CSV table of C-alpha atoms in Angstrom, one decimal:
chain,number,residue,atom,x,y,z
A,1192,MET,CA,191.9,193.5,117.1
A,1193,THR,CA,190.4,193.0,120.4
A,1194,GLN,CA,192.1,191.2,123.4
A,1195,PRO,CA,190.3,188.2,124.6
A,1196,PRO,CA,188.8,189.0,128.0
A,1197,ASP,CA,190.8,187.6,130.9
A,1198,THR,CA,189.5,184.3,131.9
A,1199,PRO,CA,190.4,182.8,135.2
A,1200,PRO,CA,192.7,179.9,134.9
A,1201,ALA,CA,191.0,176.5,135.1
A,1202,PRO,CA,191.3,175.2,138.7
A,1203,VAL,CA,194.1,172.7,139.1
A,1204,ALA,CA,193.3,169.6,141.2
A,1205,PRO,CA,195.6,169.5,144.2
A,1206,PRO,CA,198.1,166.8,143.9
A,1207,PRO,CA,196.9,163.6,145.6
A,1208,ARG,CA,198.0,163.3,149.1
A,1209,PRO,CA,200.3,160.5,149.8
A,1210,LYS,CA,198.5,157.6,151.5
A,1211,ARG,CA,199.1,157.5,155.1
A,1212,LEU,CA,198.2,155.0,157.7
A,1213,LEU,CA,195.9,156.6,160.3
A,1214,ARG,CA,193.7,155.2,163.0
A,1215,SER,CA,190.2,155.3,162.0
A,1216,ARG,CA,187.9,157.7,163.7
A,1217,THR,CA,184.6,156.1,162.6
A,1218,ASP,CA,185.4,152.5,162.1
A,1219,ARG,CA,186.7,151.3,165.5
A,1220,LEU,CA,186.0,148.9,168.3
A,1221,LEU,CA,189.1,149.9,170.3
A,1222,GLY,CA,191.6,152.4,169.1
A,1223,GLY,CA,190.7,152.3,165.5
A,1224,VAL,CA,193.8,150.6,164.6
A,1225,CYS,CA,192.2,147.8,162.6
A,1226,GLY,CA,189.7,150.2,160.9
A,1227,GLY,CA,192.8,152.3,159.9
A,1228,LEU,CA,194.6,149.4,158.5
A,1229,GLY,CA,191.5,148.4,156.6
A,1230,GLU,CA,191.2,151.8,155.0
A,1231,TYR,CA,194.9,152.0,154.3
A,1232,PHE,CA,195.0,148.7,152.5
A,1233,GLY,CA,191.5,149.1,151.0
A,1234,VAL,CA,190.3,145.8,152.5
A,1235,ASP,CA,187.5,145.0,155.1
A,1236,PRO,CA,188.8,145.8,158.7
A,1237,ILE,CA,187.2,142.6,159.9
A,1238,ILE,CA,190.2,140.8,158.3
A,1239,PHE,CA,192.7,142.7,160.6
A,1240,ARG,CA,190.3,142.2,163.6
A,1241,ALA,CA,190.3,138.5,163.0
A,1242,VAL,CA,194.1,138.3,162.5
A,1243,ALA,CA,194.4,140.4,165.8
A,1244,VAL,CA,192.3,138.0,167.7
A,1245,VAL,CA,194.1,135.0,166.4
A,1246,LEU,CA,197.4,136.8,167.3
A,1247,ALA,CA,196.1,137.6,170.8
A,1248,VAL,CA,195.2,133.9,171.4
A,1249,VAL,CA,198.2,132.3,169.8
A,1250,GLY,CA,201.4,133.8,171.4
A,1251,GLY,CA,199.8,137.1,172.6
A,1252,LEU,CA,201.6,139.1,169.9
A,1253,ALA,CA,198.6,141.3,169.5
A,1254,PHE,CA,198.8,142.4,173.0
A,1255,ILE,CA,202.0,144.1,172.2
A,1256,ALA,CA,201.6,145.1,168.5
A,1257,TYR,CA,198.1,146.7,169.2
A,1258,PRO,CA,199.1,149.0,171.9
A,1259,VAL,CA,202.2,150.2,170.0
A,1260,LEU,CA,200.1,151.0,167.0
A,1261,TRP,CA,197.5,152.7,169.2
A,1262,ILE,CA,200.2,155.0,170.7
A,1263,PHE,CA,202.3,155.7,167.6
A,1264,VAL,CA,199.8,155.7,164.7
A,1265,PRO,CA,198.1,159.1,164.7
A,1266,ARG,CA,194.3,159.3,164.6
A,1267,ASP,CA,192.3,160.7,161.6
A,1268,ASP,CA,191.1,164.2,162.4
A,1269,GLY,CA,188.1,163.6,160.3
A,1270,THR,CA,189.5,165.2,157.1
A,1271,GLY,CA,192.1,162.7,156.3
A,1272,ASN,CA,194.8,164.5,158.1
A,1273,PRO,CA,196.5,163.1,161.3
A,1274,GLU,CA,195.8,164.4,164.7
A,1275,PRO,CA,198.7,165.1,167.0
A,1276,LEU,CA,199.8,161.9,168.7
A,1277,PRO,CA,198.3,161.3,172.1
A,1278,LEU,CA,201.7,161.5,173.7
A,1279,TRP,CA,202.4,164.9,172.0
A,1280,ARG,CA,198.9,166.0,173.0
A,1281,LEU,CA,199.7,165.0,176.6
A,1282,PHE,CA,203.0,167.1,176.7
A,1283,GLY,CA,201.8,169.9,174.4
A,1284,ARG,CA,198.4,171.5,174.3
A,1285,GLY,CA,196.9,169.5,171.4
A,1286,ASP,CA,197.4,172.4,169.0
A,1287,GLY,CA,201.0,171.3,168.0
A,1288,THR,CA,202.8,173.9,170.1
A,1289,PRO,CA,205.9,172.5,171.7
A,1290,PRO,CA,205.6,171.6,175.3
A,1291,SER,CA,207.1,173.8,178.0
A,1292,ALA,CA,209.6,172.4,180.4
A,1293,GLY,CA,207.2,172.9,183.2
A,1294,ARG,CA,204.5,171.0,181.6
A,1295,VAL,CA,206.8,168.1,180.7
A,1296,PHE,CA,208.0,168.0,184.4
A,1297,ALA,CA,204.3,168.1,185.6
A,1298,VAL,CA,203.2,165.2,183.3
A,1299,VAL,CA,206.2,163.1,184.2
A,1300,ALA,CA,205.7,163.7,187.9
A,1301,GLY,CA,201.9,163.0,187.6
A,1302,VAL,CA,202.5,159.8,185.7
A,1303,LEU,CA,205.2,158.6,188.2
A,1304,ALA,CA,202.8,159.5,191.1
A,1305,VAL,CA,200.1,157.5,189.5
A,1306,LEU,CA,202.5,154.5,188.9
A,1307,VAL,CA,203.6,154.7,192.6
A,1308,LEU,CA,200.0,154.8,193.8
A,1309,ALA,CA,199.2,151.8,191.6
A,1310,ALA,CA,202.1,149.8,192.8
A,1311,VAL,CA,201.2,150.7,196.5
A,1312,LEU,CA,197.6,149.6,195.7
A,1313,PHE,CA,198.9,146.5,194.0
A,1314,ALA,CA,201.0,145.5,197.0
A,1315,VAL,CA,198.4,146.3,199.6
A,1316,SER,CA,195.7,144.5,197.9
A,1317,GLY,CA,197.9,141.3,197.6
A,1318,TRP,CA,199.0,141.6,201.2
A,1319,VAL,CA,195.5,142.1,202.5
A,1320,THR,CA,194.2,139.1,200.7
A,1321,ALA,CA,197.1,137.0,201.8
A,1322,VAL,CA,196.4,137.9,205.5
A,1323,GLY,CA,192.8,136.8,205.1
A,1324,GLY,CA,191.1,140.1,203.9
A,1325,GLY,CA,190.1,139.0,200.4
A,1326,VAL,CA,186.6,139.8,201.2
A,1327,VAL,CA,187.5,143.3,201.9
A,1328,ILE,CA,189.2,143.7,198.5
A,1329,ALA,CA,186.5,142.0,196.7
A,1330,SER,CA,183.9,144.4,198.4
A,1331,ILE,CA,185.9,147.4,197.4
A,1332,VAL,CA,186.0,146.2,193.8
A,1333,VAL,CA,182.1,145.7,193.9
A,1334,VAL,CA,181.7,149.2,195.4
A,1335,LEU,CA,183.9,150.7,192.7
A,1336,GLY,CA,181.8,148.9,190.1
A,1337,LEU,CA,178.6,150.1,191.5
A,1338,LEU,CA,180.0,153.7,191.8
A,1339,GLY,CA,180.9,153.3,188.1
A,1340,VAL,CA,177.4,152.3,187.2
A,1341,GLY,CA,175.9,155.1,189.3
A,1342,GLY,CA,178.2,157.6,187.7
A,1343,ALA,CA,177.4,156.3,184.3
A,1344,LEU,CA,173.6,156.7,184.8
A,1345,ALA,CA,174.3,160.1,186.0
A,1346,GLY,CA,176.1,160.8,182.9
A,1347,ARG,CA,179.5,161.5,184.5
A,1348,ARG,CA,182.2,160.6,182.1
A,1349,ALA,CA,184.9,160.6,185.0
A,1350,ALA,CA,183.3,157.4,186.2
A,1351,ARG,CA,185.1,155.5,183.5
A,1352,TRP,CA,188.3,155.9,185.5
A,1353,LEU,CA,187.0,153.8,188.3
A,1354,VAL,CA,187.7,150.7,186.2
A,1355,LEU,CA,191.5,151.2,186.6
A,1356,PRO,CA,191.7,151.2,190.3
A,1357,ALA,CA,189.3,148.3,190.5
A,1358,LEU,CA,191.5,146.2,188.1
A,1359,VAL,CA,194.7,147.1,190.0
A,1360,LEU,CA,193.0,145.8,193.2
A,1361,ALA,CA,191.5,142.7,191.7
A,1362,LEU,CA,194.6,141.5,189.9
A,1363,PRO,CA,196.9,140.8,192.9
A,1364,SER,CA,194.1,139.8,195.1
A,1365,GLY,CA,193.0,137.3,192.4
A,1366,LEU,CA,196.6,135.9,191.9
A,1367,VAL,CA,197.0,135.5,195.7
A,1368,ALA,CA,193.8,133.8,196.2
A,1369,ALA,CA,194.2,131.6,193.1
A,1370,ALA,CA,197.7,130.6,194.4
A,1371,GLY,CA,196.3,129.9,197.9
A,1372,VAL,CA,199.0,132.2,199.5
A,1373,LYS,CA,198.2,132.7,203.3
A,1374,PHE,CA,200.5,134.7,205.3
A,1375,GLU,CA,201.0,132.7,208.5
A,1376,GLY,CA,204.1,132.2,210.7
A,1377,GLY,CA,206.2,135.2,210.2
A,1378,TYR,CA,208.8,136.4,207.7
A,1379,GLY,CA,212.5,135.9,206.9
A,1380,GLU,CA,214.7,132.7,207.4
A,1381,ARG,CA,213.8,129.9,209.7
A,1382,ASP,CA,216.0,127.0,210.7
A,1383,TYR,CA,214.4,124.3,212.8
A,1384,ARG,CA,216.4,121.2,214.3
A,1385,PRO,CA,213.9,119.4,216.5
A,1386,THR,CA,215.4,116.4,218.5
A,1387,SER,CA,212.2,114.6,219.5
A,1388,VAL,CA,208.8,113.6,218.0
A,1389,ALA,CA,207.2,115.5,221.0
A,1390,GLY,CA,209.2,118.7,219.8
A,1391,LEU,CA,207.3,118.9,216.5
A,1392,PRO,CA,204.6,121.4,216.5
A,1393,ALA,CA,201.2,120.0,216.4
A,1394,ASP,CA,200.0,122.6,213.8
A,1395,GLY,CA,203.3,122.2,211.8
A,1396,TYR,CA,205.9,124.7,210.7
A,1397,LYS,CA,204.9,127.9,209.0
A,1398,VAL,CA,206.4,130.8,207.2
A,1399,ALA,CA,204.6,133.5,205.7
A,1400,ALA,CA,207.3,134.8,203.3
A,1401,GLY,CA,210.9,133.7,203.3
A,1402,THR,CA,212.9,130.4,203.6
A,1403,MET,CA,212.6,127.6,206.0
A,1404,TRP,CA,214.8,124.6,206.6
A,1405,ILE,CA,213.5,121.8,208.9
A,1406,ASP,CA,216.1,119.2,209.8
A,1407,LEU,CA,214.4,116.1,211.2
A,1408,ARG,CA,217.5,114.0,211.0
A,1409,ASP,CA,218.0,114.0,214.8
A,1410,VAL,CA,214.5,113.1,215.5
A,1411,PRO,CA,214.2,109.5,216.8
A,1412,PHE,CA,211.1,108.3,214.8
A,1413,ALA,CA,209.9,104.8,216.3
A,1414,ALA,CA,209.2,101.9,214.0
A,1415,GLY,CA,205.5,101.1,213.4
A,1416,THR,CA,204.4,104.8,214.1
A,1417,THR,CA,203.2,107.5,211.7
A,1418,THR,CA,204.1,111.1,212.4
A,1419,ARG,CA,202.1,113.7,210.7
A,1420,LEU,CA,203.9,117.1,210.0
A,1421,PRO,CA,202.0,120.0,208.3
A,1422,VAL,CA,204.2,122.6,206.5
A,1423,HIS,CA,202.9,125.9,205.3
A,1424,VAL,CA,204.7,128.4,203.1
A,1425,GLY,CA,203.0,131.6,201.9
A,1426,MET,CA,205.7,132.8,199.5
A,1427,GLY,CA,209.2,131.3,199.6
A,1428,GLN,CA,211.0,128.0,200.1
A,1429,ALA,CA,210.7,125.0,202.5
A,1430,THR,CA,213.3,122.2,202.6
A,1431,VAL,CA,212.7,119.2,204.9
A,1432,LEU,CA,215.7,116.9,205.7
A,1433,VAL,CA,214.6,113.5,206.7
A,1434,PRO,CA,216.6,110.5,207.8
A,1435,ASP,CA,216.6,107.7,205.1
A,1436,THR,CA,215.4,105.2,207.8
A,1437,VAL,CA,212.1,107.0,207.8
A,1438,CYS,CA,209.3,106.1,205.0
A,1439,VAL,CA,208.1,109.6,203.7
A,1440,GLN,CA,204.5,109.9,202.7
A,1441,ALA,CA,203.6,113.2,201.4
A,1442,ARG,CA,200.8,115.4,200.0
A,1443,ALA,CA,202.3,118.8,198.7
A,1444,GLN,CA,200.2,121.4,197.1
A,1445,ALA,CA,201.6,124.6,195.6
A,1446,GLY,CA,199.5,127.4,193.9
A,1447,ALA,CA,202.5,128.3,191.7
A,1448,GLY,CA,206.0,126.8,192.1
A,1449,VAL,CA,208.0,123.6,192.5
A,1450,VAL,CA,207.5,120.5,194.7
A,1451,ASN,CA,210.4,118.1,194.8
A,1452,VAL,CA,210.0,115.1,197.1
A,1453,LEU,CA,213.0,112.8,197.1
A,1454,GLY,CA,213.8,113.5,193.6
A,1455,HIS,CA,210.3,113.4,192.2
A,1456,GLN,CA,209.5,116.9,190.9
A,1457,GLN,CA,206.4,118.6,189.8
A,1458,ASP,CA,206.3,122.2,188.8
A,1459,GLY,CA,203.9,124.8,187.5
A,1460,LEU,CA,200.5,126.0,188.5
A,1461,ASN,CA,198.2,124.3,191.0
A,1462,VAL,CA,200.7,121.5,191.7
A,1463,ASP,CA,199.1,118.7,193.7
A,1464,TYR,CA,201.8,116.0,194.5
A,1465,ARG,CA,201.1,112.8,196.4
A,1466,LEU,CA,203.5,110.2,197.5
A,1467,ARG,CA,201.8,107.1,199.0
A,1468,GLY,CA,202.2,103.3,199.0
A,1469,ALA,CA,204.2,102.3,201.9
A,1470,THR,CA,204.4,98.6,202.6
A,1471,SER,CA,207.1,98.4,205.3
A,1472,THR,CA,206.9,98.8,209.1
A,1473,SER,CA,209.5,101.5,209.0
A,1474,PRO,CA,208.6,104.7,210.8
A,1475,ARG,CA,206.4,106.9,208.7
A,1476,LEU,CA,206.5,110.6,208.3
A,1477,ASP,CA,203.4,112.0,206.8
A,1478,LEU,CA,204.1,115.4,205.3
A,1479,ASP,CA,201.2,117.8,204.5
A,1480,ALA,CA,202.7,120.8,202.7
A,1481,ASP,CA,200.9,123.8,201.4
A,1482,VAL,CA,202.8,126.2,199.4
A,1483,GLY,CA,201.3,129.5,197.9
A,1484,MET,CA,204.1,130.6,195.7
A,1485,GLY,CA,207.5,129.0,196.0
A,1486,THR,CA,209.3,125.6,196.4
A,1487,PHE,CA,208.9,122.7,198.7
A,1488,GLU,CA,211.5,119.9,198.9
A,1489,VAL,CA,212.3,116.9,200.8
A,1490,VAL,CA,215.8,115.4,200.9
A,1491,HIS,CA,217.8,113.0,203.1
A,1492,ASP,CA,221.0,115.2,202.9
A,1493,PRO,CA,221.7,118.8,202.5
A,1494,SER,CA,223.9,118.0,199.4
A,1495,GLU,CA,220.9,116.7,197.7
A,1496,ALA,CA,218.8,119.9,198.0
A,1497,ARG,CA,218.3,121.7,194.9
A,1498,PHE,CA,217.7,125.1,196.4
A,1499,ASP,CA,219.9,127.3,198.7
A,1500,GLY,CA,219.8,127.3,202.4
A,1501,PRO,CA,221.9,127.3,205.7
A,1502,HIS,CA,223.1,123.8,205.2
A,1503,ARG,CA,224.2,124.0,201.7
A,1504,SER,CA,227.8,124.5,202.6
A,1505,VAL,CA,228.2,120.9,203.7
A,1506,GLY,CA,227.4,119.7,200.1
A,1507,PRO,CA,230.1,118.2,197.9
A,1508,PRO,CA,232.5,120.7,196.1
A,1509,GLY,CA,231.4,121.8,192.9
A,1510,PHE,CA,227.7,121.1,193.6
A,1511,HIS,CA,225.2,123.4,192.0
A,1512,ARG,CA,221.5,123.3,192.0
A,1513,ASP,CA,221.3,121.9,188.5
A,1514,ASP,CA,223.1,118.8,189.6
A,1515,GLY,CA,220.1,117.3,191.2
A,1516,ASP,CA,220.0,114.4,188.9
A,1517,ARG,CA,223.5,113.2,190.1
A,1518,PHE,CA,221.8,112.2,193.3
A,1519,PRO,CA,219.4,109.4,192.9
A,1520,LEU,CA,217.2,109.8,195.9
A,1521,THR,CA,215.3,106.9,197.3
A,1522,ASN,CA,212.4,106.4,199.6
A,1523,ARG,CA,213.4,102.7,200.2
A,1524,ALA,CA,212.4,102.8,203.9
A,1525,CYS,CA,208.8,102.5,202.5
A,1526,THR,CA,209.4,99.2,201.1
A,1527,GLN,CA,212.1,97.7,203.3
A,1528,GLY,CA,211.9,97.0,207.0
A,1529,PRO,CA,213.3,99.2,209.7
A,1530,ARG,CA,217.2,99.5,209.8
A,1531,GLY,CA,219.4,99.9,212.7
B,180,MET,CA,169.2,169.3,181.1
B,181,LYS,CA,169.5,165.7,181.9
B,182,ARG,CA,172.9,164.3,180.9
B,183,ALA,CA,173.1,161.3,178.8
B,184,ILE,CA,174.1,157.9,180.2
B,185,ASP,CA,177.8,157.4,179.6
B,186,ILE,CA,177.9,153.8,178.0
B,187,PRO,CA,181.5,153.1,178.6
B,188,ALA,CA,181.4,153.8,182.3
B,189,LEU,CA,178.2,151.9,182.6
B,190,VAL,CA,179.7,148.8,180.9
B,191,GLY,CA,182.9,149.2,182.8
B,192,GLY,CA,181.0,149.5,186.0
B,193,ILE,CA,178.8,146.5,185.4
B,194,ALA,CA,181.9,144.4,184.3
B,195,VAL,CA,183.8,145.4,187.5
B,196,THR,CA,180.8,144.7,189.7
B,197,VAL,CA,180.4,141.2,188.2
B,198,LEU,CA,184.3,140.7,188.7
B,199,GLY,CA,183.9,141.6,192.4
B,200,VAL,CA,181.0,139.5,193.0
B,201,LEU,CA,182.8,136.5,191.5
B,202,MET,CA,185.8,137.3,193.8
B,203,LEU,CA,183.3,137.6,196.7
B,204,LEU,CA,181.8,134.1,195.9
B,205,ASP,CA,185.4,132.7,195.6
B,206,ARG,CA,186.3,134.0,199.0
B,207,ALA,CA,183.1,132.5,200.2
B,208,ASP,CA,184.2,129.2,198.8
B,209,VAL,CA,181.0,129.1,196.7
B,210,LEU,CA,183.2,128.8,193.6
B,211,HIS,CA,186.9,128.5,192.9
B,212,LEU,CA,188.7,131.0,190.8
B,213,GLY,CA,192.0,129.2,189.9
B,214,PHE,CA,194.6,130.6,187.5
B,215,GLY,CA,192.6,129.1,184.6
B,216,TRP,CA,189.7,131.5,185.3
B,217,LEU,CA,191.4,134.5,186.6
B,218,TRP,CA,193.2,135.7,183.5
B,219,PRO,CA,190.3,135.4,181.1
B,220,LEU,CA,188.1,137.0,183.7
B,221,LEU,CA,190.4,140.0,184.1
B,222,LEU,CA,191.0,140.3,180.4
B,223,ALA,CA,187.3,140.0,179.7
B,224,THR,CA,186.6,142.9,182.2
B,225,ALA,CA,189.2,145.2,180.5
B,226,GLY,CA,188.2,144.0,177.1
B,227,THR,CA,184.5,144.7,177.6
B,228,TYR,CA,185.4,148.2,178.9
B,229,LEU,CA,187.8,148.9,175.9
B,230,VAL,CA,185.1,147.6,173.3
B,231,ALA,CA,182.4,149.9,174.9
B,232,SER,CA,184.7,152.9,174.9
B,233,GLY,CA,185.7,152.2,171.2
B,234,VAL,CA,182.0,151.7,170.1
B,235,ALA,CA,180.9,154.7,171.9
B,236,GLY,CA,183.8,156.8,170.6
B,237,SER,CA,183.0,155.9,167.1
B,238,ARG,CA,179.4,157.0,167.4
B,239,ARG,CA,180.3,160.4,168.5
């Protein structure tokens, strides 16, 4: 009896790998998240891309969900296995070895340094634009863009990073310009109490950043006259106290904030409030307020003010800013004759 | 050896240049970029760059 020759065992197919969500390496527009979801669920990724666009436009959820998936879902290494997460690669060496304490410290310090630099650039850009240097910032953005184009044509991959400082500069500059913030007139708290019409500054009251109270209750406005008073606030708050014998006319513009003129309030972006229609011969005060970001209000009495200021202590006990509707403000001097 | 053009850097550079030119025109009062224009413009710039990076990356 002969022994059958040894035959190699039939190859056994490896057990199927459990299906795992990975970012796609090949089917991607941004980070391969939608492509990976499509492969995972076995559907066309265009469905997830469409949902992402809808979620970005309606409520903006995609702006949070997509980066989270981008960071925490590993990318396909090309063989169906996950690559180390970008964060792990940042701290380690990309080969799965654990990071050393020195490298962790270096990475954290580097990230903090970049964030501080970005914050400084952000603040400087906004400030330079607010003091009238918006052209400089815009020019720097153009130069960064042109350097990026030049670097790209030279095949320099590092030129991609120029987009980041350009956006960090453009964002605050654009915000400040859109809001119309102009830093004129100093900083901090201002408390003005003129006692005559001649004492009102011809170019108005200004504060670059801070709070300003303008108490006009001791100004003897004459019947039949119109006094124009510009008020400019870069960032902050201005409250104007006017006697109730004066008819208030106003145009108040705010890039972003609140305008409250004798109880009539508008808020939001690009506020443009106008109060016109005087019919009486009462003295008129024509306020022309320009607020970049902040609040502007006109009241007869400090107790009616909705916002804090140096005169607020004279308000009735228990008053707080949400009680504004308790004080029906009027502008009756515009429709009634002058009173003694 | 001549290096190949880096497409993401090119697209990002063009987008940033366009953004800067629009800001210059705004500062020169040729046009007005209010809040309604600002956010879409910045997002479009960043989005254009990201899409270019993604497309270029998927072709490698």
